[in-house]
Coordinates of C-alpha atoms and ligand atoms in Angstrom, one line a residue:
M1 CA -94.9 -59.1 -26.3
A2 CA -91.9 -57.3 -24.8
I3 CA -92.0 -59.6 -21.7
L4 CA -92.2 -62.7 -24.0
A5 CA -89.1 -61.5 -25.9
I6 CA -87.2 -60.9 -22.6
L7 CA -88.2 -64.4 -21.5
V8 CA -87.0 -66.0 -24.8
V9 CA -83.7 -64.1 -24.6
S10 CA -83.1 -65.1 -21.0
L11 CA -83.9 -68.7 -21.8
I12 CA -81.4 -68.7 -24.7
C13 CA -78.7 -66.9 -22.6
G14 CA -79.4 -69.3 -19.7
L15 CA -79.0 -72.3 -22.0
S16 CA -75.9 -71.0 -23.6
M17 CA -74.3 -70.2 -20.3
F18 CA -75.2 -73.8 -19.2
A19 CA -73.6 -75.1 -22.4
V20 CA -70.3 -73.0 -21.7
R21 CA -70.2 -74.2 -18.1
G22 CA -70.8 -77.8 -19.2
A23 CA -68.0 -77.5 -21.7
S24 CA -65.6 -75.8 -19.3
N25 CA -65.5 -79.0 -17.2
D26 CA -63.5 -80.6 -20.0
Q27 CA -61.5 -77.7 -21.2
L28 CA -58.2 -76.1 -20.2
E29 CA -57.9 -72.3 -20.7
V30 CA -54.3 -71.3 -21.2
Y31 CA -53.4 -67.6 -21.1
S32 CA -50.4 -66.1 -22.9
W33 CA -49.5 -63.3 -25.3
W34 CA -48.4 -65.6 -28.1
T35 CA -50.4 -64.6 -31.2
G36 CA -47.6 -63.8 -33.6
P37 CA -46.1 -66.0 -36.2
G38 CA -43.8 -68.7 -34.8
E39 CA -45.0 -68.3 -31.2
E40 CA -48.5 -69.1 -32.1
E41 CA -47.5 -72.2 -33.9
G42 CA -45.2 -73.3 -31.0
L43 CA -48.1 -73.0 -28.6
A44 CA -50.5 -74.8 -31.0
A45 CA -48.0 -77.7 -31.2
M46 CA -48.0 -78.1 -27.5
A47 CA -51.8 -77.7 -27.3
K48 CA -52.2 -80.5 -29.9
S49 CA -49.9 -82.8 -28.0
F50 CA -51.8 -82.0 -24.7
E51 CA -55.2 -82.8 -26.4
G52 CA -53.7 -86.0 -27.8
G53 CA -52.7 -87.1 -24.4
N54 CA -56.0 -86.1 -22.8
P55 CA -58.8 -87.3 -25.1
G56 CA -62.0 -85.3 -24.7
V57 CA -60.3 -82.3 -23.2
R58 CA -60.3 -79.1 -25.2
F59 CA -57.4 -76.7 -25.1
V60 CA -58.7 -73.1 -25.1
N61 CA -56.2 -70.6 -26.3
A62 CA -56.8 -67.4 -24.4
A63 CA -53.9 -65.5 -25.9
V64 CA -54.0 -61.6 -26.0
S65 CA -51.8 -60.0 -28.6
G66 CA -49.2 -57.3 -27.8
G67 CA -45.4 -57.9 -27.6
A68 CA -43.9 -58.6 -24.2
G69 CA -47.4 -59.0 -22.8
S70 CA -48.0 -55.3 -23.0
N71 CA -51.8 -55.9 -23.2
A72 CA -52.1 -59.4 -21.8
K73 CA -50.6 -58.5 -18.4
A74 CA -53.1 -55.7 -17.8
I75 CA -56.1 -57.8 -18.7
L76 CA -54.7 -60.7 -16.6
A77 CA -54.3 -58.4 -13.6
S78 CA -58.0 -57.6 -13.7
R79 CA -59.0 -61.2 -14.0
L80 CA -56.8 -62.2 -11.1
L81 CA -58.3 -59.3 -9.0
A82 CA -61.8 -60.6 -9.8
N83 CA -60.7 -64.2 -8.8
D84 CA -61.4 -65.3 -12.4
P85 CA -58.0 -66.9 -13.3
P86 CA -57.4 -69.0 -16.4
D87 CA -56.3 -72.6 -15.8
S88 CA -52.7 -71.6 -16.4
Y89 CA -51.0 -68.3 -17.4
Q90 CA -47.7 -67.1 -18.8
R91 CA -45.2 -65.3 -16.6
H92 CA -41.5 -64.7 -16.8
A93 CA -39.0 -66.3 -14.5
G94 CA -37.7 -63.9 -11.9
L95 CA -39.1 -61.1 -9.8
E96 CA -42.1 -60.8 -12.1
L97 CA -43.5 -63.8 -10.2
L98 CA -43.2 -62.1 -6.8
D99 CA -46.6 -60.3 -6.6
D100 CA -48.5 -63.4 -7.6
V101 CA -46.8 -65.4 -4.9
R102 CA -47.2 -62.8 -2.2
S103 CA -50.9 -62.2 -3.0
G104 CA -51.6 -66.0 -3.1
K105 CA -52.5 -66.0 -6.8
V106 CA -50.4 -69.0 -7.7
Q107 CA -49.8 -72.4 -6.2
D108 CA -46.7 -74.0 -4.9
L109 CA -45.4 -76.6 -7.5
S110 CA -42.5 -78.0 -5.4
D111 CA -44.3 -81.4 -5.3
M112 CA -44.4 -81.6 -9.1
Y113 CA -40.8 -80.7 -9.3
Q114 CA -40.0 -83.7 -7.1
Q115 CA -42.3 -86.0 -9.0
Q116 CA -41.0 -85.0 -12.4
G117 CA -37.4 -84.7 -11.4
W118 CA -37.3 -81.2 -12.7
T119 CA -34.8 -79.8 -10.2
K120 CA -32.3 -82.1 -11.9
V121 CA -33.1 -81.1 -15.5
F122 CA -33.6 -77.3 -15.3
P123 CA -30.5 -75.2 -14.6
K124 CA -30.0 -74.3 -11.0
G125 CA -29.9 -70.6 -11.7
L126 CA -33.2 -70.8 -13.5
V127 CA -34.9 -72.8 -10.7
S128 CA -33.7 -70.2 -8.2
N129 CA -35.5 -67.6 -10.3
L130 CA -38.7 -69.6 -9.9
T131 CA -38.3 -70.1 -6.1
I132 CA -39.7 -67.8 -3.5
D133 CA -39.2 -68.5 0.2
G134 CA -38.1 -72.1 -0.6
K135 CA -41.1 -72.9 -2.9
I136 CA -41.1 -73.3 -6.7
Y137 CA -44.0 -71.5 -8.5
A138 CA -43.7 -71.9 -12.2
V139 CA -42.6 -74.3 -15.0
P140 CA -40.3 -72.9 -17.6
V141 CA -40.7 -73.8 -21.3
N142 CA -37.8 -72.0 -22.8
I143 CA -34.9 -69.6 -22.6
H144 CA -34.7 -66.4 -24.7
R145 CA -31.8 -64.0 -25.1
A146 CA -32.5 -60.2 -25.0
N147 CA -29.1 -58.6 -25.8
L148 CA -29.1 -59.0 -29.6
M149 CA -28.7 -56.6 -32.5
W150 CA -30.4 -57.7 -35.8
Y151 CA -29.5 -56.6 -39.3
T152 CA -29.2 -57.7 -42.9
P153 CA -25.8 -58.3 -44.5
K154 CA -27.2 -56.8 -47.7
T155 CA -27.9 -53.4 -46.1
L156 CA -24.4 -53.4 -44.4
R157 CA -22.8 -54.2 -47.8
E158 CA -24.7 -51.4 -49.5
L159 CA -23.6 -48.9 -46.9
G160 CA -20.0 -50.1 -46.9
L161 CA -20.1 -51.2 -43.3
S162 CA -17.8 -54.1 -42.5
G163 CA -19.8 -55.5 -39.6
P164 CA -22.2 -54.7 -36.7
P165 CA -20.7 -52.4 -34.1
K166 CA -18.9 -53.9 -31.2
T167 CA -19.4 -51.0 -28.8
W168 CA -22.1 -48.3 -28.5
A169 CA -19.4 -45.7 -29.4
E170 CA -18.8 -47.5 -32.6
F171 CA -22.5 -47.7 -33.2
L172 CA -22.7 -43.9 -32.9
Q173 CA -19.9 -43.5 -35.4
Q174 CA -21.6 -45.8 -37.9
A175 CA -24.9 -43.9 -37.3
E176 CA -23.2 -40.8 -38.9
V177 CA -22.3 -42.7 -42.0
I178 CA -25.8 -44.2 -42.1
K179 CA -27.5 -40.9 -41.7
A180 CA -25.4 -39.4 -44.5
K181 CA -26.7 -42.1 -46.8
G182 CA -30.3 -41.4 -45.9
K183 CA -31.1 -44.3 -43.7
V184 CA -32.1 -44.7 -40.0
A185 CA -29.5 -46.4 -37.8
L186 CA -31.9 -48.0 -35.4
A187 CA -35.5 -49.1 -35.6
L188 CA -37.6 -48.9 -32.5
G189 CA -41.1 -50.0 -31.5
P190 CA -43.4 -49.2 -28.6
E191 CA -42.4 -48.3 -25.1
W192 CA -41.4 -51.8 -24.0
T193 CA -38.9 -52.0 -26.9
Q194 CA -37.4 -48.7 -25.8
K195 CA -36.9 -50.2 -22.3
H196 CA -35.4 -53.3 -23.9
L197 CA -33.0 -51.0 -25.7
L198 CA -32.2 -49.2 -22.4
E199 CA -31.3 -52.5 -20.6
T200 CA -28.9 -53.5 -23.5
V201 CA -27.2 -50.0 -23.4
L202 CA -26.8 -50.3 -19.7
L203 CA -25.4 -53.8 -20.0
G204 CA -23.0 -52.8 -22.8
E205 CA -21.8 -49.6 -21.1
L206 CA -21.6 -50.9 -17.5
G207 CA -20.6 -54.5 -18.1
A208 CA -22.2 -57.5 -16.5
D209 CA -20.9 -56.9 -12.9
R210 CA -22.2 -53.4 -12.6
Y211 CA -25.4 -54.2 -14.5
D212 CA -26.1 -56.9 -11.8
Q213 CA -25.2 -54.4 -9.1
L214 CA -27.6 -51.8 -10.4
W215 CA -30.6 -54.1 -10.2
A216 CA -29.5 -55.4 -6.8
G217 CA -29.4 -51.8 -5.5
Q218 CA -25.7 -51.9 -5.0
M219 CA -25.0 -49.2 -7.5
S220 CA -26.6 -45.9 -7.6
W221 CA -28.5 -44.6 -10.6
M222 CA -26.9 -41.3 -9.8
S223 CA -23.3 -42.6 -10.1
P224 CA -21.1 -41.1 -12.9
D225 CA -20.9 -44.5 -14.7
V226 CA -24.7 -44.9 -14.9
G227 CA -24.9 -41.2 -15.9
A228 CA -22.5 -41.8 -18.8
A229 CA -24.5 -44.9 -19.9
L230 CA -27.8 -42.9 -19.8
A231 CA -26.1 -40.2 -21.9
T232 CA -25.2 -42.8 -24.4
Y233 CA -28.8 -44.1 -24.4
A234 CA -30.0 -40.6 -25.2
K235 CA -27.5 -40.4 -28.1
V236 CA -28.7 -43.8 -29.4
L237 CA -32.3 -42.7 -29.2
A238 CA -31.4 -39.5 -31.2
V239 CA -30.3 -41.6 -34.2
S240 CA -33.3 -44.0 -34.0
D241 CA -36.8 -43.6 -35.4
V242 CA -38.3 -43.3 -32.0
K243 CA -40.4 -40.3 -33.1
S244 CA -42.2 -42.5 -35.6
A245 CA -41.7 -45.8 -33.8
A246 CA -43.3 -49.0 -35.1
G247 CA -46.4 -50.4 -33.5
D248 CA -44.8 -53.6 -32.3
W249 CA -41.6 -55.7 -32.6
Q250 CA -42.6 -57.3 -35.9
P251 CA -43.0 -54.0 -37.8
Q252 CA -39.9 -52.8 -36.0
L253 CA -38.0 -55.7 -37.6
D254 CA -39.8 -55.1 -40.9
R255 CA -37.9 -51.7 -41.2
V256 CA -34.6 -53.6 -41.0
V257 CA -35.8 -56.2 -43.6
S258 CA -36.9 -53.4 -46.0
G259 CA -33.6 -51.6 -45.5
S260 CA -35.1 -48.3 -44.3
A261 CA -33.4 -48.9 -41.0
V262 CA -30.1 -50.7 -40.4
Y263 CA -30.3 -52.3 -37.0
A264 CA -32.9 -53.3 -34.4
V265 CA -32.2 -54.4 -30.8
M266 CA -34.6 -57.1 -29.9
G267 CA -34.8 -60.6 -28.3
D268 CA -34.3 -63.8 -30.2
W269 CA -38.0 -64.4 -30.8
S270 CA -37.0 -62.3 -33.9
S271 CA -35.3 -65.4 -35.4
S272 CA -38.5 -67.3 -36.0
Y273 CA -40.2 -64.2 -37.4
L274 CA -37.3 -63.5 -39.8
E275 CA -37.1 -67.1 -40.9
Q276 CA -40.7 -68.3 -41.0
T277 CA -42.5 -65.2 -41.9
K278 CA -39.9 -63.3 -43.9
G279 CA -38.3 -66.3 -45.4
L280 CA -34.8 -65.1 -44.6
H281 CA -31.9 -67.4 -43.7
W282 CA -29.5 -66.9 -40.8
Q283 CA -26.2 -65.3 -41.8
D284 CA -27.0 -64.5 -45.4
G285 CA -30.6 -63.2 -45.4
Y286 CA -30.4 -61.8 -41.9
N287 CA -27.8 -61.8 -39.2
V288 CA -27.4 -61.1 -35.5
A289 CA -24.7 -60.1 -33.0
A290 CA -24.6 -59.5 -29.3
S291 CA -25.8 -55.9 -28.7
P292 CA -22.8 -53.5 -28.6
G293 CA -20.5 -54.1 -25.6
S294 CA -22.2 -57.3 -24.5
D295 CA -20.4 -60.1 -26.4
G296 CA -19.9 -63.1 -24.1
V297 CA -22.9 -62.1 -21.9
Y298 CA -26.3 -63.7 -22.2
D299 CA -29.1 -61.4 -21.0
F300 CA -31.6 -64.2 -20.4
L301 CA -35.4 -64.5 -19.8
S302 CA -37.6 -67.5 -19.6
D303 CA -41.3 -68.0 -20.3
T304 CA -43.0 -70.1 -17.7
F305 CA -46.6 -71.3 -16.9
T306 CA -48.3 -71.3 -13.5
L307 CA -51.0 -73.1 -11.6
P308 CA -53.4 -70.3 -10.5
T309 CA -55.2 -70.5 -7.2
G310 CA -58.8 -71.2 -8.0
A311 CA -58.1 -72.7 -11.4
R312 CA -61.3 -74.6 -12.4
R313 CA -59.5 -77.8 -13.2
P314 CA -56.2 -78.0 -11.4
D315 CA -55.8 -81.6 -12.4
L316 CA -55.8 -80.4 -16.1
S317 CA -53.5 -77.5 -15.2
R318 CA -51.0 -79.9 -13.8
K319 CA -51.2 -82.0 -16.9
W320 CA -50.5 -78.9 -19.0
L321 CA -47.6 -78.0 -16.8
I322 CA -46.2 -81.5 -17.3
E323 CA -46.5 -80.9 -21.1
C324 CA -44.6 -77.6 -20.7
G325 CA -41.8 -79.1 -18.6
S326 CA -41.4 -82.3 -20.6
T327 CA -38.7 -83.0 -23.2
D328 CA -41.3 -83.7 -25.9
G329 CA -43.3 -80.5 -25.1
Q330 CA -40.1 -78.4 -25.2
N331 CA -38.9 -79.9 -28.4
L332 CA -42.2 -79.4 -30.1
F333 CA -42.5 -75.8 -28.9
N334 CA -39.1 -74.2 -29.0
P335 CA -37.9 -74.8 -32.6
L336 CA -41.2 -73.1 -33.8
K337 CA -41.1 -70.4 -31.2
G338 CA -37.6 -69.5 -31.9
S339 CA -36.3 -70.2 -28.4
I340 CA -34.1 -72.8 -26.8
P341 CA -35.2 -75.4 -24.3
A342 CA -35.1 -74.8 -20.6
R343 CA -34.3 -78.4 -20.0
T344 CA -30.6 -79.2 -20.0
D345 CA -31.2 -82.7 -21.4
A346 CA -33.0 -81.6 -24.6
D347 CA -31.6 -82.8 -27.9
A348 CA -29.3 -80.1 -29.2
G349 CA -29.6 -81.5 -32.7
L350 CA -33.1 -80.0 -33.1
Y351 CA -31.8 -76.5 -32.8
K352 CA -30.3 -75.4 -36.1
D353 CA -28.9 -72.2 -37.5
Y354 CA -29.4 -69.2 -35.1
L355 CA -31.0 -71.4 -32.5
G356 CA -28.0 -73.8 -32.6
W357 CA -25.7 -70.8 -31.9
A358 CA -27.9 -69.6 -29.1
L359 CA -28.0 -73.0 -27.4
Q360 CA -24.2 -73.3 -27.7
Q361 CA -23.8 -69.8 -26.1
W362 CA -26.3 -70.6 -23.3
R363 CA -24.5 -73.9 -22.5
D364 CA -21.0 -72.4 -22.7
P365 CA -19.6 -72.1 -19.1
K366 CA -17.5 -69.1 -20.2
V367 CA -20.6 -67.1 -21.2
R368 CA -21.8 -64.9 -18.4
I369 CA -25.5 -65.0 -17.7
V370 CA -27.5 -61.9 -16.5
G371 CA -31.2 -61.3 -16.2
S372 CA -33.6 -59.1 -18.3
L373 CA -35.3 -56.1 -16.9
T374 CA -38.0 -55.7 -19.6
H375 CA -38.9 -59.4 -19.5
G376 CA -39.3 -59.9 -15.8
V377 CA -36.1 -61.3 -14.3
V378 CA -34.3 -58.5 -12.3
A379 CA -37.1 -56.1 -11.1
N380 CA -40.4 -56.6 -9.4
N381 CA -43.5 -55.4 -11.1
A382 CA -43.9 -52.2 -9.1
Y383 CA -40.3 -51.1 -9.8
N384 CA -40.6 -52.1 -13.4
A385 CA -43.8 -50.0 -13.7
E386 CA -42.1 -47.0 -12.2
I387 CA -39.2 -47.4 -14.6
D388 CA -41.8 -47.5 -17.5
S389 CA -43.4 -44.2 -16.4
A390 CA -40.0 -42.5 -15.8
L391 CA -38.6 -43.8 -19.1
G392 CA -41.7 -42.6 -21.0
L393 CA -40.9 -39.1 -19.7
F394 CA -37.1 -39.4 -20.3
V395 CA -37.7 -40.4 -24.0
Q396 CA -40.0 -37.3 -24.4
D397 CA -38.1 -34.7 -22.5
G398 CA -34.5 -36.0 -22.4
D399 CA -34.2 -35.1 -18.7
Q400 CA -31.6 -37.6 -17.7
G401 CA -31.0 -36.3 -14.2
K402 CA -34.7 -36.4 -13.4
F403 CA -34.9 -40.0 -14.7
A404 CA -32.0 -41.2 -12.6
R405 CA -33.3 -39.5 -9.4
T406 CA -36.8 -40.9 -9.9
V407 CA -35.6 -44.5 -10.6
E408 CA -33.2 -44.3 -7.7
Q409 CA -36.0 -43.3 -5.3
Q410 CA -38.4 -45.8 -6.7
F411 CA -36.0 -48.6 -6.2
R412 CA -36.1 -47.9 -2.5
E413 CA -39.9 -47.4 -2.4
T414 CA -40.8 -50.6 -4.3
Q415 CA -38.6 -53.1 -2.5
Ligands
GAL501 C1 -41.3 -61.7 -24.3 C2 -41.6 -63.1 -24.2 C3 -41.3 -63.8 -25.5 C4 -42.0 -63.0 -26.6 C5 -41.7 -61.6 -26.6 C6 -42.3 -60.7 -27.6 O1 -41.7 -61.0 -23.1 O2 -40.9 -63.7 -23.2 O3 -41.7 -65.1 -25.5 O4 -43.3 -63.3 -26.6 O5 -42.0 -61.1 -25.3 O6 -43.7 -60.7 -27.5

């Protein structure tokens, strides 16, 4: 009897495996961390367009939730290690791509860039962030901005604050008023949001030139200027809700919407969440300013897709990448996602309200562009992981000197 049961179970398993394998021939598995409102719809819009252009092919959405890829990246790493890649996966432009390239996990897409004319339609600076040793490895769908501070005009009015702070010193002054009125000055979320805050404090306090120098290893973490910026960061943390931080970036913003906290520093994926999920309108329901000290600077990041080595259907992966890089794909995706197109020739008229402002800033030649730490541009994965560990300790124990020494040393060890 037992043997019969085992035989039946194995037969069923065998058949279902056969069925999955059979189906996998005509399916494209795309891996990302877009499961939240706005981003999920944006991805679905591109998926529908892809399926429409490739009749009979199924788009398999293999998204893993967790802001900034906090869970997705770890699971992806084990799949890549086991040589079980999806047909395409999300990465950020910049040094985040380096490991995949060095370990042969992604394929060179330079030929596609030639065929599609992409070198002419993506900004030069962006393409150089996708190029390693002369070869181009990913296709960007969008541009996001990280150095932003979100708030509601209603809460500012209630507190008698005339506007968001222009410097971190002014933020700390406002924080005293805010505390006296029983609110929290700054909402935070999990560790990656604390790092996101760190990069904006460094940018605001050091300025764009020294911010760039820091990531290039041309400025020491132990210099007095960085020391002063880290001291400011510690003060900012002290007036935040870090001790009872929210579970992810959406509940972090919820605290601002409910008015229990006044500000949140977060990237501009926030705009689609605030508009589509919370039903708030830019400038009256919610508003946003450059994070303190960073007006005129655009701390950018870009979501891209890759062609993994060993993808089951590289022909379909390439078609997906064409969808991602196309004007139509970018116009379908970005207004829903709450990002602006990577293509320079996309129709600006589709980008309204906050996104219209973002696009105008991005294209303004007077605006200075720098790269995000938390979202992959300026630090390789090993260095970024070391910063994560050191920052986790710094947030707990406040030992700024130890943090600076560790990060300084890790920069040298991870290059
Ligand atoms: C970023 C990503 C954005 C958005 C955000 C929050 O790393 O580039 O597209 O997903 O995380 O999860």
